[in-house]
mmCIF file of C-alpha atoms in Angstrom:
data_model
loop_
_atom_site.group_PDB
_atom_site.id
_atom_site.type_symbol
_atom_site.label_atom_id
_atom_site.label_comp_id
_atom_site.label_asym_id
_atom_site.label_seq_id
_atom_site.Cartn_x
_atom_site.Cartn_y
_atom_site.Cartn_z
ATOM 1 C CA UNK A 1 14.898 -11.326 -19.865
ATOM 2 C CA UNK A 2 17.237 -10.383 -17.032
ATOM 3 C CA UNK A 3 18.153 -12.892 -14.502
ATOM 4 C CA UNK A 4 16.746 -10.853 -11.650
ATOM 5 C CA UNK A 5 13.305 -10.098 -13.382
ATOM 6 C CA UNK A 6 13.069 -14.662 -14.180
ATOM 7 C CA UNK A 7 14.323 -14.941 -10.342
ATOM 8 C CA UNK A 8 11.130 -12.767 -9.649
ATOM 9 C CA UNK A 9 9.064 -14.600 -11.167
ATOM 10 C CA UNK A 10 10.271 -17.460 -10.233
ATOM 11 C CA UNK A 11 9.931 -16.335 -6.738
ATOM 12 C CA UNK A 12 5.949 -15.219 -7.494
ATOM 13 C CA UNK A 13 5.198 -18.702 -8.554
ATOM 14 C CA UNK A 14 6.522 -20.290 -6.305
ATOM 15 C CA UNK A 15 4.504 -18.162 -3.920
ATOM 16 C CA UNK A 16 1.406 -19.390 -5.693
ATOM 17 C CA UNK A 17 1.270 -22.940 -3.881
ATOM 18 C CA UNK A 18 1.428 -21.767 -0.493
ATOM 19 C CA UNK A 19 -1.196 -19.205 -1.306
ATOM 20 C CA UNK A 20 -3.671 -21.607 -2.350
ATOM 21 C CA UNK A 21 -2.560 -24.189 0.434
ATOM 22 C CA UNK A 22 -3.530 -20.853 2.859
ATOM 23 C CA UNK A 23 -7.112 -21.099 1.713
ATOM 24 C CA UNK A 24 -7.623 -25.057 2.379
ATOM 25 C CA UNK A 25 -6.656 -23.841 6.026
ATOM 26 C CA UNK A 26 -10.146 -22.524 6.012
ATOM 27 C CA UNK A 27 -11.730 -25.920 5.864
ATOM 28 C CA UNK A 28 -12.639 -28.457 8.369
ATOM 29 C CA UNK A 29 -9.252 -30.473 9.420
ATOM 30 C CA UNK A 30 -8.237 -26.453 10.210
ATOM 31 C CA UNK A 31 -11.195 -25.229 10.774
ATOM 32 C CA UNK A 32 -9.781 -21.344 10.311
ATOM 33 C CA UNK A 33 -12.928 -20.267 8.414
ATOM 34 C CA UNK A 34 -12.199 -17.006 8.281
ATOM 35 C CA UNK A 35 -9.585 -17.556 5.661
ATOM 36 C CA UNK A 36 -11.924 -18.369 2.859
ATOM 37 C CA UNK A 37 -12.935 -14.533 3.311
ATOM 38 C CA UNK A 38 -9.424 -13.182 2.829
ATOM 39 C CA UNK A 39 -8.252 -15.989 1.264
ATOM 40 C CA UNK A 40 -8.516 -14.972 -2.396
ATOM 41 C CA UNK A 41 -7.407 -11.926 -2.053
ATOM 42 C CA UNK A 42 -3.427 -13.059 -2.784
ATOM 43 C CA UNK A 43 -4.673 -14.850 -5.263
ATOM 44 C CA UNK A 44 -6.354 -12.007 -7.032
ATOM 45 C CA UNK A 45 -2.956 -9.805 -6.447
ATOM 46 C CA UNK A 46 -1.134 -12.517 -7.753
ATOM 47 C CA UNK A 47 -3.307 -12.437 -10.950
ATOM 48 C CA UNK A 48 -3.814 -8.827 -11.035
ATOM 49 C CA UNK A 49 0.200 -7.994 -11.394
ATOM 50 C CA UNK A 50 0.499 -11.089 -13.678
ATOM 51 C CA UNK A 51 2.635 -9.295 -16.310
ATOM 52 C CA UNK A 52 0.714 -11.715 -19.353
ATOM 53 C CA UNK A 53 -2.157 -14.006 -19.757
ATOM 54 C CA UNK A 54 0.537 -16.648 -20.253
ATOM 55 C CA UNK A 55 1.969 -15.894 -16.371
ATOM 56 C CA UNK A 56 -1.406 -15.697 -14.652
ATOM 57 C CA UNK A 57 -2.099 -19.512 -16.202
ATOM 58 C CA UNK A 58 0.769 -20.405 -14.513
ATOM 59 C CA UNK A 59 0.029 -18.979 -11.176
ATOM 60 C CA UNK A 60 -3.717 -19.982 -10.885
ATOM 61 C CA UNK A 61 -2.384 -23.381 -12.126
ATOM 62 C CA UNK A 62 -0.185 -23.671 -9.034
ATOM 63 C CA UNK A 63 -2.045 -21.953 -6.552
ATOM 64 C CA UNK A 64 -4.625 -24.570 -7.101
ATOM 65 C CA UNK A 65 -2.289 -27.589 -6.767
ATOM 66 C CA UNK A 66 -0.859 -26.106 -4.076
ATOM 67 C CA UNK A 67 -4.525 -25.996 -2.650
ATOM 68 C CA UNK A 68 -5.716 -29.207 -3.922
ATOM 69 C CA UNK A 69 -2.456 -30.828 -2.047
ATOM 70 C CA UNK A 70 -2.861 -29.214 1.148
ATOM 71 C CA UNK A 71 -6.903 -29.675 0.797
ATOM 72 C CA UNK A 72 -6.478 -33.670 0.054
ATOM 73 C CA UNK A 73 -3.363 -34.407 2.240
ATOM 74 C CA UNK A 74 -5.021 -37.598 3.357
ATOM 75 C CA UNK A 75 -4.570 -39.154 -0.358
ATOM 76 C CA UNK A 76 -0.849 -39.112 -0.307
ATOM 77 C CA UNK A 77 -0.800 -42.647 1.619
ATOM 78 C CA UNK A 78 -2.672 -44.007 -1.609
ATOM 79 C CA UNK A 79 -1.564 -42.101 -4.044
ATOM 80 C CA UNK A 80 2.329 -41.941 -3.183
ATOM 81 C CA UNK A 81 4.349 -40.465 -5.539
ATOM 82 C CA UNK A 82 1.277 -40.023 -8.258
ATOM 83 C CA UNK A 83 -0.235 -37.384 -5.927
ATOM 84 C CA UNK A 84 1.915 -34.482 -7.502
ATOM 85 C CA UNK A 85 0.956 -35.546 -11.016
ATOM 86 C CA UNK A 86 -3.059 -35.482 -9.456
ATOM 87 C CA UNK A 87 -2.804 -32.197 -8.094
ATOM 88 C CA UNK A 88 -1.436 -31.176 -10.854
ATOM 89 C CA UNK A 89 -4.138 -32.359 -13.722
ATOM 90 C CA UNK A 90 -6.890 -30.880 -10.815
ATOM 91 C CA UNK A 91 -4.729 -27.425 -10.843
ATOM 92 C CA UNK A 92 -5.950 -27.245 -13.884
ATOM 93 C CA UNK A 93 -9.642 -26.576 -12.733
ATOM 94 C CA UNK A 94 -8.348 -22.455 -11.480
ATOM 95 C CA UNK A 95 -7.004 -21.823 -14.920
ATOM 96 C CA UNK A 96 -10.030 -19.647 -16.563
ATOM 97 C CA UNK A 97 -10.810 -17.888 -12.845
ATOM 98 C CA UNK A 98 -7.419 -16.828 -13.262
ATOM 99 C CA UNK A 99 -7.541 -15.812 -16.909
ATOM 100 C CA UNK A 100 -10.198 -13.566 -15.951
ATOM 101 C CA UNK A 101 -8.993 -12.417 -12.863
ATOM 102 C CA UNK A 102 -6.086 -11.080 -14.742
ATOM 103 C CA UNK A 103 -8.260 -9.844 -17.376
ATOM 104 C CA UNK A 104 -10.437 -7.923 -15.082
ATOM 105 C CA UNK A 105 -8.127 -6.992 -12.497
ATOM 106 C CA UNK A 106 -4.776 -5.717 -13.983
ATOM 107 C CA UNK A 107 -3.993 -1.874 -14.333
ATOM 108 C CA UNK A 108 -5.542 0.933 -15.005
ATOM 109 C CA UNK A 109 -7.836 0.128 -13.028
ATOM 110 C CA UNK A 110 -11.751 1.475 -13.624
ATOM 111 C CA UNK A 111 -14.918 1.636 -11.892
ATOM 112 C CA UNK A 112 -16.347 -0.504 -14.881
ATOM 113 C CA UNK A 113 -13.719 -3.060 -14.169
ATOM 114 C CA UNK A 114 -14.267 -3.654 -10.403
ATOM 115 C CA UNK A 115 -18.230 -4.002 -11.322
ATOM 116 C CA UNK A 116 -17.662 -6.881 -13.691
ATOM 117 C CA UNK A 117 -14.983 -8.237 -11.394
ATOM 118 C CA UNK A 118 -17.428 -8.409 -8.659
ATOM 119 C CA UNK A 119 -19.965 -10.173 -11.098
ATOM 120 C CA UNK A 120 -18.156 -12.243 -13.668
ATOM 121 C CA UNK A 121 -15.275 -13.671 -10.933
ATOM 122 C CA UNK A 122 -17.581 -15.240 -8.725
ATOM 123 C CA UNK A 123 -19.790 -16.278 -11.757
ATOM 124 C CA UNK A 124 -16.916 -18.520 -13.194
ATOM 125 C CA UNK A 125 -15.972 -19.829 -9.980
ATOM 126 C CA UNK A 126 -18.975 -21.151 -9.359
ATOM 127 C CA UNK A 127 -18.905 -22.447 -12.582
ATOM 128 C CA UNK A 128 -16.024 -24.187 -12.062
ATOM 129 C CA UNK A 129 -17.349 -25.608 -8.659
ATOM 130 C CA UNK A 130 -20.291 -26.374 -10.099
ATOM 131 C CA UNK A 131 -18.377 -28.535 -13.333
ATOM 132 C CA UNK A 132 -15.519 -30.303 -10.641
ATOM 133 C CA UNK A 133 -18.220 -31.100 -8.216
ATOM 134 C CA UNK A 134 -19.686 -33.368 -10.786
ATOM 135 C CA UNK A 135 -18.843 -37.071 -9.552
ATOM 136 C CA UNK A 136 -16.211 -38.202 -12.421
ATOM 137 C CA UNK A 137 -14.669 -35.217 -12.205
ATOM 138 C CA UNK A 138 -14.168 -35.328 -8.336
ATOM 139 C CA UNK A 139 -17.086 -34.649 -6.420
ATOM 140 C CA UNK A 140 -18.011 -31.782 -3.883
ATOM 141 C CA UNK A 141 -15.012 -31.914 -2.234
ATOM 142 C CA UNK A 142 -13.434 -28.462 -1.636
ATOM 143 C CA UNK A 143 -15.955 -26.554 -2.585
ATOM 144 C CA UNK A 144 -15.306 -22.900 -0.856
ATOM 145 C CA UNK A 145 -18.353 -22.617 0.730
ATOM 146 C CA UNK A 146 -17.875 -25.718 2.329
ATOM 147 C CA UNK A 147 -15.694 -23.735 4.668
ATOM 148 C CA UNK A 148 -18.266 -21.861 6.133
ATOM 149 C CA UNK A 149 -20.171 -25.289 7.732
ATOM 150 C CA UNK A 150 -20.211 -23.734 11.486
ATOM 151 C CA UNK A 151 -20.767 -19.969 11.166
ATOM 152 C CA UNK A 152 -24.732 -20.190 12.251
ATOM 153 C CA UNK A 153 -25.144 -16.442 9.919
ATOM 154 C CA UNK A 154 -23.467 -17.919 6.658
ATOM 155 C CA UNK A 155 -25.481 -20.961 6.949
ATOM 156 C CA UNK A 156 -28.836 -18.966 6.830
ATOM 157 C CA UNK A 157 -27.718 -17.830 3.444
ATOM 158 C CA UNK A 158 -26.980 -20.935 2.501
ATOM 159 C CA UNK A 159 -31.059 -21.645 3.591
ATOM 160 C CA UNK A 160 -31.503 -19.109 -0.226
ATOM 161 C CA UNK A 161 -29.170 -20.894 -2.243
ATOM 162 C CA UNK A 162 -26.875 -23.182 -0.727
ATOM 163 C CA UNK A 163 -23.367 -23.556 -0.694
ATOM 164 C CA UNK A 164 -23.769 -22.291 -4.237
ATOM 165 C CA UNK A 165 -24.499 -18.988 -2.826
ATOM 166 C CA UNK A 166 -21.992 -19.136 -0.364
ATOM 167 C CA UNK A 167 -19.080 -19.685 -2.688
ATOM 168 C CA UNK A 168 -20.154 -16.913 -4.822
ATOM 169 C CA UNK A 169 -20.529 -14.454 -1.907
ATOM 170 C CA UNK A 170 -17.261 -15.774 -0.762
ATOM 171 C CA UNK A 171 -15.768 -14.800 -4.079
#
């Protein structure tokens, strides 16, 4: 592999942190919730031009430490130097959105494709909610449609199906 082509993926990795710290900017300490609309969408570029399976692991892996960090910056007092290690084992929790986000999404792209995108993606990251919300695993905390606590029209969908619904809608 040429040096350039490892520096640029290098450099797309490293971009994966501060993506998924972008999207905990949509929750309440921030308060932008407008993010957790747009907020997947680097994600799902970064996935989608993934040039393996192997690649896109790594990037959903850091994008959600890098969200995990930003999203539980108030544990670093207690945690102290073990919070990198934490956000790293919780990462793990984006791996199989990403896997098949860069299943789904990578080129040529098809009608067919973008259907099952907009089905299975949201499916398995509500699964994934769904699984980390349970209490040993680390409750409901950061659950995307969390984000959406003050926007009066989101909330009435969330009257159908709670912030289940939301989170898949979001995705």
């Amino acid at each position: 592999m040429t040096t350039a082509r490892s520096a640029r993926r290098w450099g797309l990795r490293a971009l994966a942190p501060t993506v998924g710290a972008g999207l905990a900017l949509a929750f309440p300490a921030v308060n932008a919730w407008w993010l957790a609309w747009l907020g997947l969408v680097p994600l799902l570029l970064l996935l989608a031009l993934a040039g393996s399976s192997r690649e896109a692991v790594w990037r959903s892996w850091l994008a959600a430490s890098g969200f995990f960090l930003a999203l539980h910056h108030w544990l670093l007092p207690h945690l102290g130097v073990f919070v990198l290690p934490a956000g790293a084992v919780i990462g793990a929790a984006w791996v199989p959105f990403g896997l098949a986000a860069h299943r789904l999404l990578r080129g040529p792209f098809s009608a067919r494709q973008a259907g099952m995108a907009l089905i299975v993606l949201p499916s398995v990251w509500l699964t994934i909610e769904a699984l980390r919300s349970w209490k040993y695993l680390g409750g409901t905390w950061g659950l995307l449609g969390l984000s959406q606590w003050q926007v009066q029209p989101v909330l009435a969908v969330a009257s159908l199906g709670g912030v289940w619904l939301i989170s898949f809608l979001l995705v």
